[in-house]
Amino acid sequence: MDRVKGYPRQVTLRVPPANPADRSIKLGLVPYHDIAARLNDLQRRSDRVSVEVIGHSTQGREMYLVTLTAPESAKEAARQETMRERIENDSARAAADRRLPGEYKAPIFVNGNIHGNEWEGTDAILRVAEELATAQDAATRDLLKRSRIYFNVTANPDGRVAGQRANGNGFDLNRDFITASQPEDRAMRQVMIDTQPLVMLDLHGYVNGTLIEPTTPPHGQNYEYDLFIKNAYRNGLGMEAAVLALGYTPEKDGVQPPQIPFRDSVDGWDDWPPIFTPQYAPSTAPSPRTRWRSRCGSTTSPTTPRPRPSCAAARRSTPMWPRRPYGRRSPSPTPTATR
């Protein structure tokens, strides 16, 4: 990525030929071959939208990064990069800079469809991107003046087309962030290195109800977890509240209440190994977040950069701190099939 080029950065994407065998079609979802045309159209309609090709899958399909932000001149983009470098390399000076909090655009990275047959993250991203690109309300305009929101539309194009969890090489991409043996993972890692997002959202499926990090123990040894958890848990509660506000119930819709493993589980959803996308992400300084969603896709509010599931759950009281004692260790975390 060019770190000092202004926004928008609009290119005309090559539209691949239609593939009637794309497995997403039968589910009524967006097939891979329709994504480029949709993004080209969105760029024509909005100067808030930039699209770049950040890499290729193992079978040669392009990976699209969509950036939503208010337009920036090259000079403004260079100023953003100066502040980003200061935050990364001279944190004391950044903390003392009184102008920085009001001028720095918070970078947010949203990763969709890393498991090819967990399709809806891609469709959610396309819906959220269009809303942010076209909404005319003051809240959306303010959000995009204060933020750069980066969407990796589909992290696993080959898996999406084939309707399989793995990529075209048979790799689970959400296990490869340390070795980075697969081109898709190398592209995602580079985006995180280049943008240094403050928050990273990894969109998965399927769990009923919606599963929202932070996780159970054991926690990665290299995380400053006492600092991380204060904001991560608060963010998780905010996401839970947004899901509950949609008003779905187990009785009416069959949708269970959201789960926050840090609060609701003893073990089974740990964040120890940095092989997962959001567990690798802290090495580039963001607050990671994995979202497992129920099968109904997701929507967003223009007042917040947090995509949220369109299937929700019955409202319930939410404690301001976990019910289980903080720091309780799990003797043997159990791996799960949806991660």
mmCIF file of C-alpha atoms in Angstrom, residues 15-317:
data_model
loop_
_atom_site.group_PDB
_atom_site.id
_atom_site.type_symbol
_atom_site.label_atom_id
_atom_site.label_comp_id
_atom_site.label_asym_id
_atom_site.label_seq_id
_atom_site.Cartn_x
_atom_site.Cartn_y
_atom_site.Cartn_z
ATOM 1 C CA VAL A 15 -14.313 -8.241 -13.761
ATOM 2 C CA PRO A 16 -13.773 -12.026 -13.919
ATOM 3 C CA PRO A 17 -16.012 -14.203 -16.069
ATOM 4 C CA ALA A 18 -19.171 -15.533 -14.478
ATOM 5 C CA ASN A 19 -18.776 -18.890 -12.789
ATOM 6 C CA PRO A 20 -22.126 -20.687 -12.387
ATOM 7 C CA ALA A 21 -20.403 -23.290 -10.188
ATOM 8 C CA ASP A 22 -19.623 -20.728 -7.457
ATOM 9 C CA ARG A 23 -21.071 -22.356 -4.342
ATOM 10 C CA SER A 24 -22.278 -19.069 -2.828
ATOM 11 C CA ILE A 25 -24.904 -18.677 -5.560
ATOM 12 C CA LYS A 26 -27.217 -21.382 -4.251
ATOM 13 C CA LEU A 27 -27.357 -19.574 -0.895
ATOM 14 C CA GLY A 28 -28.463 -16.325 -2.498
ATOM 15 C CA LEU A 29 -25.150 -14.657 -1.630
ATOM 16 C CA VAL A 30 -22.769 -12.618 -3.769
ATOM 17 C CA PRO A 31 -20.567 -14.844 -5.943
ATOM 18 C CA TYR A 32 -16.926 -13.923 -6.266
ATOM 19 C CA HIS A 33 -17.295 -12.926 -9.918
ATOM 20 C CA ASP A 34 -19.867 -10.225 -9.005
ATOM 21 C CA ILE A 35 -17.725 -8.486 -6.360
ATOM 22 C CA ALA A 36 -15.489 -6.465 -8.704
ATOM 23 C CA ALA A 37 -18.428 -5.034 -10.651
ATOM 24 C CA ARG A 38 -20.140 -3.987 -7.420
ATOM 25 C CA LEU A 39 -16.984 -2.265 -6.193
ATOM 26 C CA ASN A 40 -16.449 -0.501 -9.529
ATOM 27 C CA ASP A 41 -19.990 0.838 -9.338
ATOM 28 C CA LEU A 42 -19.531 1.974 -5.735
ATOM 29 C CA GLN A 43 -16.362 3.868 -6.652
ATOM 30 C CA ARG A 44 -18.250 5.700 -9.402
ATOM 31 C CA ARG A 45 -20.942 6.749 -6.935
ATOM 32 C CA SER A 46 -18.815 7.915 -4.015
ATOM 33 C CA ASP A 47 -15.525 9.715 -3.429
ATOM 34 C CA ARG A 48 -15.364 8.098 0.013
ATOM 35 C CA VAL A 49 -14.519 4.722 -1.559
ATOM 36 C CA SER A 50 -11.084 3.464 -2.594
ATOM 37 C CA VAL A 51 -10.340 -0.024 -3.884
ATOM 38 C CA GLU A 52 -6.956 -1.686 -4.226
ATOM 39 C CA VAL A 53 -5.825 -5.179 -5.158
ATOM 40 C CA ILE A 54 -3.643 -6.323 -2.271
ATOM 41 C CA GLY A 55 -2.720 -9.769 -3.515
ATOM 42 C CA HIS A 56 -3.850 -12.937 -5.228
ATOM 43 C CA SER A 57 -5.131 -16.257 -3.972
ATOM 44 C CA THR A 58 -3.311 -19.493 -4.636
ATOM 45 C CA GLN A 59 -5.497 -19.990 -7.718
ATOM 46 C CA GLY A 60 -4.886 -16.454 -8.962
ATOM 47 C CA ARG A 61 -8.035 -14.638 -7.849
ATOM 48 C CA GLU A 62 -7.624 -10.999 -6.830
ATOM 49 C CA MET A 63 -8.045 -9.896 -3.219
ATOM 50 C CA TYR A 64 -9.825 -6.549 -2.819
ATOM 51 C CA LEU A 65 -9.148 -4.004 -0.087
ATOM 52 C CA VAL A 66 -11.874 -1.356 0.196
ATOM 53 C CA THR A 67 -11.124 1.798 2.188
ATOM 54 C CA LEU A 68 -13.914 4.065 3.438
ATOM 55 C CA THR A 69 -12.842 7.515 4.578
ATOM 56 C CA ALA A 70 -13.430 11.182 3.885
ATOM 57 C CA PRO A 71 -11.336 12.408 0.929
ATOM 58 C CA GLU A 72 -7.721 13.352 1.712
ATOM 59 C CA SER A 73 -5.135 15.288 -0.269
ATOM 60 C CA ALA A 74 -1.639 13.824 -0.606
ATOM 61 C CA LYS A 75 -0.503 16.366 1.993
ATOM 62 C CA GLU A 76 -3.186 15.244 4.438
ATOM 63 C CA ALA A 77 -2.300 11.585 3.845
ATOM 64 C CA ALA A 78 1.362 12.349 4.505
ATOM 65 C CA ARG A 79 0.386 14.007 7.783
ATOM 66 C CA GLN A 80 -1.576 10.878 8.755
ATOM 67 C CA GLU A 81 1.466 8.742 7.997
ATOM 68 C CA THR A 82 3.710 10.990 10.097
ATOM 69 C CA MET A 83 1.363 10.567 13.052
ATOM 70 C CA ARG A 84 1.112 6.800 12.508
ATOM 71 C CA GLU A 85 4.915 6.487 12.518
ATOM 72 C CA ARG A 86 5.113 8.586 15.670
ATOM 73 C CA ILE A 87 2.601 6.369 17.453
ATOM 74 C CA GLU A 88 4.555 3.286 16.400
ATOM 75 C CA ASN A 89 8.107 4.491 17.006
ATOM 76 C CA ASP A 90 7.950 7.343 19.538
ATOM 77 C CA SER A 91 4.949 6.729 21.773
ATOM 78 C CA ALA A 92 6.047 9.252 24.422
ATOM 79 C CA ARG A 93 6.175 12.038 21.849
ATOM 80 C CA ALA A 94 2.837 10.903 20.406
ATOM 81 C CA ALA A 95 1.238 10.968 23.860
ATOM 82 C CA ALA A 96 2.517 14.506 24.411
ATOM 83 C CA ASP A 97 1.150 15.740 21.070
ATOM 84 C CA ARG A 98 -2.106 17.480 21.980
ATOM 85 C CA ARG A 99 -3.101 17.843 18.325
ATOM 86 C CA LEU A 100 -2.767 14.165 17.518
ATOM 87 C CA PRO A 101 -5.978 12.812 19.155
ATOM 88 C CA GLY A 102 -8.092 15.297 17.240
ATOM 89 C CA GLU A 103 -6.327 14.911 13.889
ATOM 90 C CA TYR A 104 -5.374 11.250 13.606
ATOM 91 C CA LYS A 105 -7.857 9.106 11.705
ATOM 92 C CA ALA A 106 -8.413 5.906 13.660
ATOM 93 C CA PRO A 107 -7.564 2.939 11.381
ATOM 94 C CA ILE A 108 -9.962 -0.013 11.611
ATOM 95 C CA PHE A 109 -9.421 -3.287 9.737
ATOM 96 C CA VAL A 110 -12.329 -5.633 8.991
ATOM 97 C CA ASN A 111 -11.466 -9.061 7.594
ATOM 98 C CA GLY A 112 -14.154 -11.155 5.927
ATOM 99 C CA ASN A 113 -14.582 -14.769 4.792
ATOM 100 C CA ILE A 114 -11.205 -16.189 5.859
ATOM 101 C CA HIS A 115 -12.997 -19.542 5.938
ATOM 102 C CA GLY A 116 -14.495 -19.914 2.497
ATOM 103 C CA ASN A 117 -17.743 -21.577 3.555
ATOM 104 C CA GLU A 118 -18.396 -18.974 6.252
ATOM 105 C CA TRP A 119 -19.661 -16.740 3.479
ATOM 106 C CA GLU A 120 -21.651 -13.941 5.050
ATOM 107 C CA GLY A 121 -18.734 -11.798 6.212
ATOM 108 C CA THR A 122 -18.213 -10.805 2.578
ATOM 109 C CA ASP A 123 -21.871 -9.945 2.024
ATOM 110 C CA ALA A 124 -21.950 -7.981 5.281
ATOM 111 C CA ILE A 125 -18.877 -5.992 4.227
ATOM 112 C CA LEU A 126 -20.451 -5.114 0.883
ATOM 113 C CA ARG A 127 -23.622 -3.899 2.601
ATOM 114 C CA VAL A 128 -21.736 -1.871 5.213
ATOM 115 C CA ALA A 129 -19.412 -0.362 2.599
ATOM 116 C CA GLU A 130 -22.359 0.787 0.492
ATOM 117 C CA GLU A 131 -24.092 2.316 3.491
ATOM 118 C CA LEU A 132 -21.000 4.219 4.575
ATOM 119 C CA ALA A 133 -20.313 5.306 0.990
ATOM 120 C CA THR A 134 -23.763 6.723 0.327
ATOM 121 C CA ALA A 135 -25.278 7.803 3.659
ATOM 122 C CA GLN A 136 -25.669 11.567 3.976
ATOM 123 C CA ASP A 137 -26.309 11.886 7.711
ATOM 124 C CA ALA A 138 -23.978 13.872 9.944
ATOM 125 C CA ALA A 139 -22.965 10.841 12.015
ATOM 126 C CA THR A 140 -21.603 8.977 8.984
ATOM 127 C CA ARG A 141 -19.759 12.036 7.733
ATOM 128 C CA ASP A 142 -18.222 12.560 11.162
ATOM 129 C CA LEU A 143 -17.209 8.910 11.420
ATOM 130 C CA LEU A 144 -15.370 9.012 8.096
ATOM 131 C CA LYS A 145 -13.660 12.301 8.986
ATOM 132 C CA ARG A 146 -12.273 10.607 12.092
ATOM 133 C CA SER A 147 -11.555 7.124 10.741
ATOM 134 C CA ARG A 148 -10.172 5.049 7.922
ATOM 135 C CA ILE A 149 -12.082 1.778 7.689
ATOM 136 C CA TYR A 150 -10.337 -0.945 5.704
ATOM 137 C CA PHE A 151 -12.367 -3.931 4.473
ATOM 138 C CA ASN A 152 -10.739 -7.090 3.128
ATOM 139 C CA VAL A 153 -13.810 -8.194 1.185
ATOM 140 C CA THR A 154 -12.921 -11.871 0.949
ATOM 141 C CA ALA A 155 -9.755 -13.229 2.486
ATOM 142 C CA ASN A 156 -10.292 -16.606 0.843
ATOM 143 C CA PRO A 157 -11.648 -16.229 -2.710
ATOM 144 C CA ASP A 158 -10.835 -19.815 -3.707
ATOM 145 C CA GLY A 159 -12.594 -21.252 -0.658
ATOM 146 C CA ARG A 160 -15.616 -19.014 -1.290
ATOM 147 C CA VAL A 161 -15.995 -20.270 -4.857
ATOM 148 C CA ALA A 162 -15.465 -23.917 -3.867
ATOM 149 C CA GLY A 163 -17.622 -23.723 -0.734
ATOM 150 C CA GLN A 164 -14.872 -25.032 1.512
ATOM 151 C CA ARG A 165 -13.189 -23.862 4.704
ATOM 152 C CA ALA A 166 -9.640 -24.085 3.337
ATOM 153 C CA ASN A 167 -7.984 -22.134 0.525
ATOM 154 C CA GLY A 168 -7.084 -23.565 -2.871
ATOM 155 C CA ASN A 169 -4.042 -25.311 -1.388
ATOM 156 C CA GLY A 170 -6.102 -27.013 1.305
ATOM 157 C CA PHE A 171 -4.751 -24.722 4.053
ATOM 158 C CA ASP A 172 -6.791 -23.287 6.900
ATOM 159 C CA LEU A 173 -5.744 -19.659 6.496
ATOM 160 C CA ASN A 174 -6.650 -18.908 10.107
ATOM 161 C CA ARG A 175 -3.771 -21.130 11.272
ATOM 162 C CA ASP A 176 -0.990 -19.654 9.132
ATOM 163 C CA PHE A 177 -0.193 -16.180 10.428
ATOM 164 C CA ILE A 178 3.181 -17.040 11.922
ATOM 165 C CA THR A 179 4.507 -19.186 9.094
ATOM 166 C CA ALA A 180 2.672 -17.136 6.411
ATOM 167 C CA SER A 181 3.115 -19.949 3.917
ATOM 168 C CA GLN A 182 0.033 -18.914 1.918
ATOM 169 C CA PRO A 183 -0.203 -15.814 -0.316
ATOM 170 C CA GLU A 184 -3.570 -14.828 1.167
ATOM 171 C CA ASP A 185 -2.067 -14.648 4.670
ATOM 172 C CA ARG A 186 0.929 -12.677 3.465
ATOM 173 C CA ALA A 187 -1.428 -10.122 1.908
ATOM 174 C CA MET A 188 -3.461 -9.807 5.118
ATOM 175 C CA ARG A 189 -0.345 -9.465 7.255
ATOM 176 C CA GLN A 190 0.946 -6.680 5.031
ATOM 177 C CA VAL A 191 -2.304 -4.736 5.347
ATOM 178 C CA MET A 192 -2.033 -4.875 9.133
ATOM 179 C CA ILE A 193 1.615 -3.821 9.041
ATOM 180 C CA ASP A 194 0.883 -0.931 6.675
ATOM 181 C CA THR A 195 -2.216 0.391 8.423
ATOM 182 C CA GLN A 196 -1.445 -0.419 12.090
ATOM 183 C CA PRO A 197 -5.156 -0.605 12.932
ATOM 184 C CA LEU A 198 -6.432 0.312 16.358
ATOM 185 C CA VAL A 199 -9.175 -2.312 16.056
ATOM 186 C CA MET A 200 -9.250 -5.471 13.947
ATOM 187 C CA LEU A 201 -12.502 -7.379 13.361
ATOM 188 C CA ASP A 202 -12.410 -10.912 11.933
ATOM 189 C CA LEU A 203 -15.843 -12.009 10.708
ATOM 190 C CA HIS A 204 -16.690 -15.708 10.999
ATOM 191 C CA GLY A 205 -19.751 -18.001 11.228
ATOM 192 C CA TYR A 206 -21.554 -19.923 12.567
ATOM 193 C CA VAL A 207 -22.479 -19.830 16.245
ATOM 194 C CA ASN A 208 -25.906 -19.345 17.776
ATOM 195 C CA GLY A 209 -25.901 -16.816 19.427
ATOM 196 C CA THR A 210 -23.312 -14.437 18.159
ATOM 197 C CA LEU A 211 -19.893 -15.019 19.706
ATOM 198 C CA ILE A 212 -17.888 -11.886 20.515
ATOM 199 C CA GLU A 213 -14.341 -11.757 21.873
ATOM 200 C CA PRO A 214 -12.478 -11.319 24.284
ATOM 201 C CA THR A 215 -11.739 -14.963 24.941
ATOM 202 C CA THR A 216 -11.167 -17.480 27.679
ATOM 203 C CA PRO A 217 -7.699 -18.330 29.035
ATOM 204 C CA PRO A 218 -4.992 -19.241 28.348
ATOM 205 C CA HIS A 219 -3.952 -15.875 26.938
ATOM 206 C CA GLY A 220 -0.932 -15.228 24.744
ATOM 207 C CA GLN A 221 2.222 -14.611 26.760
ATOM 208 C CA ASN A 222 3.273 -11.634 24.655
ATOM 209 C CA TYR A 223 0.054 -9.627 25.113
ATOM 210 C CA GLU A 224 -0.098 -6.935 27.765
ATOM 211 C CA TYR A 225 -3.379 -8.460 28.778
ATOM 212 C CA ASP A 226 -4.031 -6.304 31.835
ATOM 213 C CA LEU A 227 -4.006 -3.252 29.558
ATOM 214 C CA PHE A 228 -5.743 -4.908 26.638
ATOM 215 C CA ILE A 229 -8.688 -6.381 28.512
ATOM 216 C CA LYS A 230 -9.980 -3.069 29.902
ATOM 217 C CA ASN A 231 -10.857 -1.725 26.477
ATOM 218 C CA ALA A 232 -11.423 -5.081 24.783
ATOM 219 C CA TYR A 233 -14.097 -6.117 27.270
ATOM 220 C CA ARG A 234 -15.787 -2.717 27.130
ATOM 221 C CA ASN A 235 -15.856 -2.944 23.318
ATOM 222 C CA GLY A 236 -17.301 -6.447 23.562
ATOM 223 C CA LEU A 237 -20.097 -5.195 25.790
ATOM 224 C CA GLY A 238 -20.838 -2.441 23.281
ATOM 225 C CA MET A 239 -21.091 -4.959 20.467
ATOM 226 C CA GLU A 240 -23.329 -7.174 22.574
ATOM 227 C CA ALA A 241 -25.617 -4.220 23.288
ATOM 228 C CA ALA A 242 -25.866 -3.481 19.562
ATOM 229 C CA VAL A 243 -26.817 -7.086 18.836
ATOM 230 C CA LEU A 244 -29.427 -7.141 21.600
ATOM 231 C CA ALA A 245 -30.913 -3.867 20.398
ATOM 232 C CA LEU A 246 -31.993 -5.579 17.176
ATOM 233 C CA GLY A 247 -34.665 -7.327 19.216
ATOM 234 C CA TYR A 248 -34.445 -10.939 18.088
ATOM 235 C CA THR A 249 -35.404 -13.594 20.642
ATOM 236 C CA PRO A 250 -34.966 -17.360 21.019
ATOM 237 C CA GLU A 251 -38.738 -17.779 21.233
ATOM 238 C CA LYS A 252 -39.619 -15.722 18.175
ATOM 239 C CA ASP A 253 -36.576 -16.210 15.951
ATOM 240 C CA GLY A 254 -34.608 -19.139 17.365
ATOM 241 C CA VAL A 255 -31.632 -16.840 17.991
ATOM 242 C CA GLN A 256 -29.790 -17.288 21.266
ATOM 243 C CA PRO A 257 -28.240 -14.413 23.281
ATOM 244 C CA PRO A 258 -24.717 -13.279 22.383
ATOM 245 C CA GLN A 259 -21.775 -14.951 24.061
ATOM 246 C CA ILE A 260 -18.613 -13.259 25.326
ATOM 247 C CA PRO A 261 -16.272 -16.159 26.183
ATOM 248 C CA PHE A 262 -14.191 -14.065 28.607
ATOM 249 C CA ARG A 263 -17.322 -13.604 30.703
ATOM 250 C CA ASP A 264 -19.460 -16.618 29.867
ATOM 251 C CA SER A 265 -17.085 -19.596 29.484
ATOM 252 C CA VAL A 266 -14.360 -21.222 31.542
ATOM 253 C CA ASP A 267 -12.359 -22.521 28.592
ATOM 254 C CA GLY A 268 -12.617 -23.554 24.964
ATOM 255 C CA TRP A 269 -12.170 -20.195 23.200
ATOM 256 C CA ASP A 270 -8.609 -19.174 24.052
ATOM 257 C CA ASP A 271 -6.402 -16.531 22.419
ATOM 258 C CA TRP A 272 -3.047 -18.093 23.233
ATOM 259 C CA PRO A 273 -1.519 -18.989 19.815
ATOM 260 C CA PRO A 274 -0.710 -16.109 17.433
ATOM 261 C CA ILE A 275 -1.612 -18.290 14.448
ATOM 262 C CA PHE A 276 -5.155 -16.850 14.346
ATOM 263 C CA THR A 277 -5.817 -13.571 12.543
ATOM 264 C CA PRO A 278 -6.836 -11.501 15.607
ATOM 265 C CA GLN A 279 -4.121 -13.076 17.742
ATOM 266 C CA TYR A 280 -1.439 -12.173 15.220
ATOM 267 C CA ALA A 281 -2.877 -8.669 14.946
ATOM 268 C CA PRO A 282 -1.547 -7.317 18.291
ATOM 269 C CA SER A 283 1.964 -7.517 16.885
ATOM 270 C CA THR A 284 0.926 -4.590 14.695
ATOM 271 C CA ALA A 285 -0.797 -2.847 17.635
ATOM 272 C CA PRO A 286 -4.554 -3.234 17.124
ATOM 273 C CA SER A 287 -7.218 -4.419 19.520
ATOM 274 C CA PRO A 288 -8.208 -7.762 17.963
ATOM 275 C CA ARG A 289 -11.719 -9.068 17.796
ATOM 276 C CA THR A 290 -13.184 -12.233 16.309
ATOM 277 C CA ARG A 291 -16.879 -12.298 15.545
ATOM 278 C CA TRP A 292 -18.666 -15.597 15.023
ATOM 279 C CA ARG A 293 -22.106 -14.859 13.719
ATOM 280 C CA SER A 294 -25.397 -16.611 13.420
ATOM 281 C CA ARG A 295 -26.545 -17.367 9.900
ATOM 282 C CA CYS A 296 -28.468 -14.173 9.201
ATOM 283 C CA GLY A 297 -25.570 -11.975 8.050
ATOM 284 C CA SER A 298 -24.928 -8.511 9.444
ATOM 285 C CA THR A 299 -25.786 -4.859 9.296
ATOM 286 C CA THR A 300 -24.214 -1.737 10.702
ATOM 287 C CA SER A 301 -25.077 1.589 12.207
ATOM 288 C CA PRO A 302 -23.623 4.712 10.550
ATOM 289 C CA THR A 303 -22.705 6.007 13.990
ATOM 290 C CA THR A 304 -20.234 3.204 14.685
ATOM 291 C CA PRO A 305 -17.569 1.395 12.674
ATOM 292 C CA ARG A 306 -18.512 -1.931 14.235
ATOM 293 C CA PRO A 307 -20.335 -4.273 11.847
ATOM 294 C CA ARG A 308 -22.940 -6.199 13.783
ATOM 295 C CA PRO A 309 -24.998 -9.313 13.084
ATOM 296 C CA SER A 310 -28.532 -8.999 11.822
ATOM 297 C CA CYS A 311 -29.539 -11.987 13.951
ATOM 298 C CA ALA A 312 -29.598 -11.094 17.622
ATOM 299 C CA ALA A 313 -30.985 -12.355 20.882
ATOM 300 C CA ALA A 314 -33.196 -11.669 23.851
ATOM 301 C CA ARG A 315 -32.179 -8.712 25.960
ATOM 302 C CA ARG A 316 -30.579 -9.593 29.273
ATOM 303 C CA SER A 317 -28.729 -7.743 31.976
#
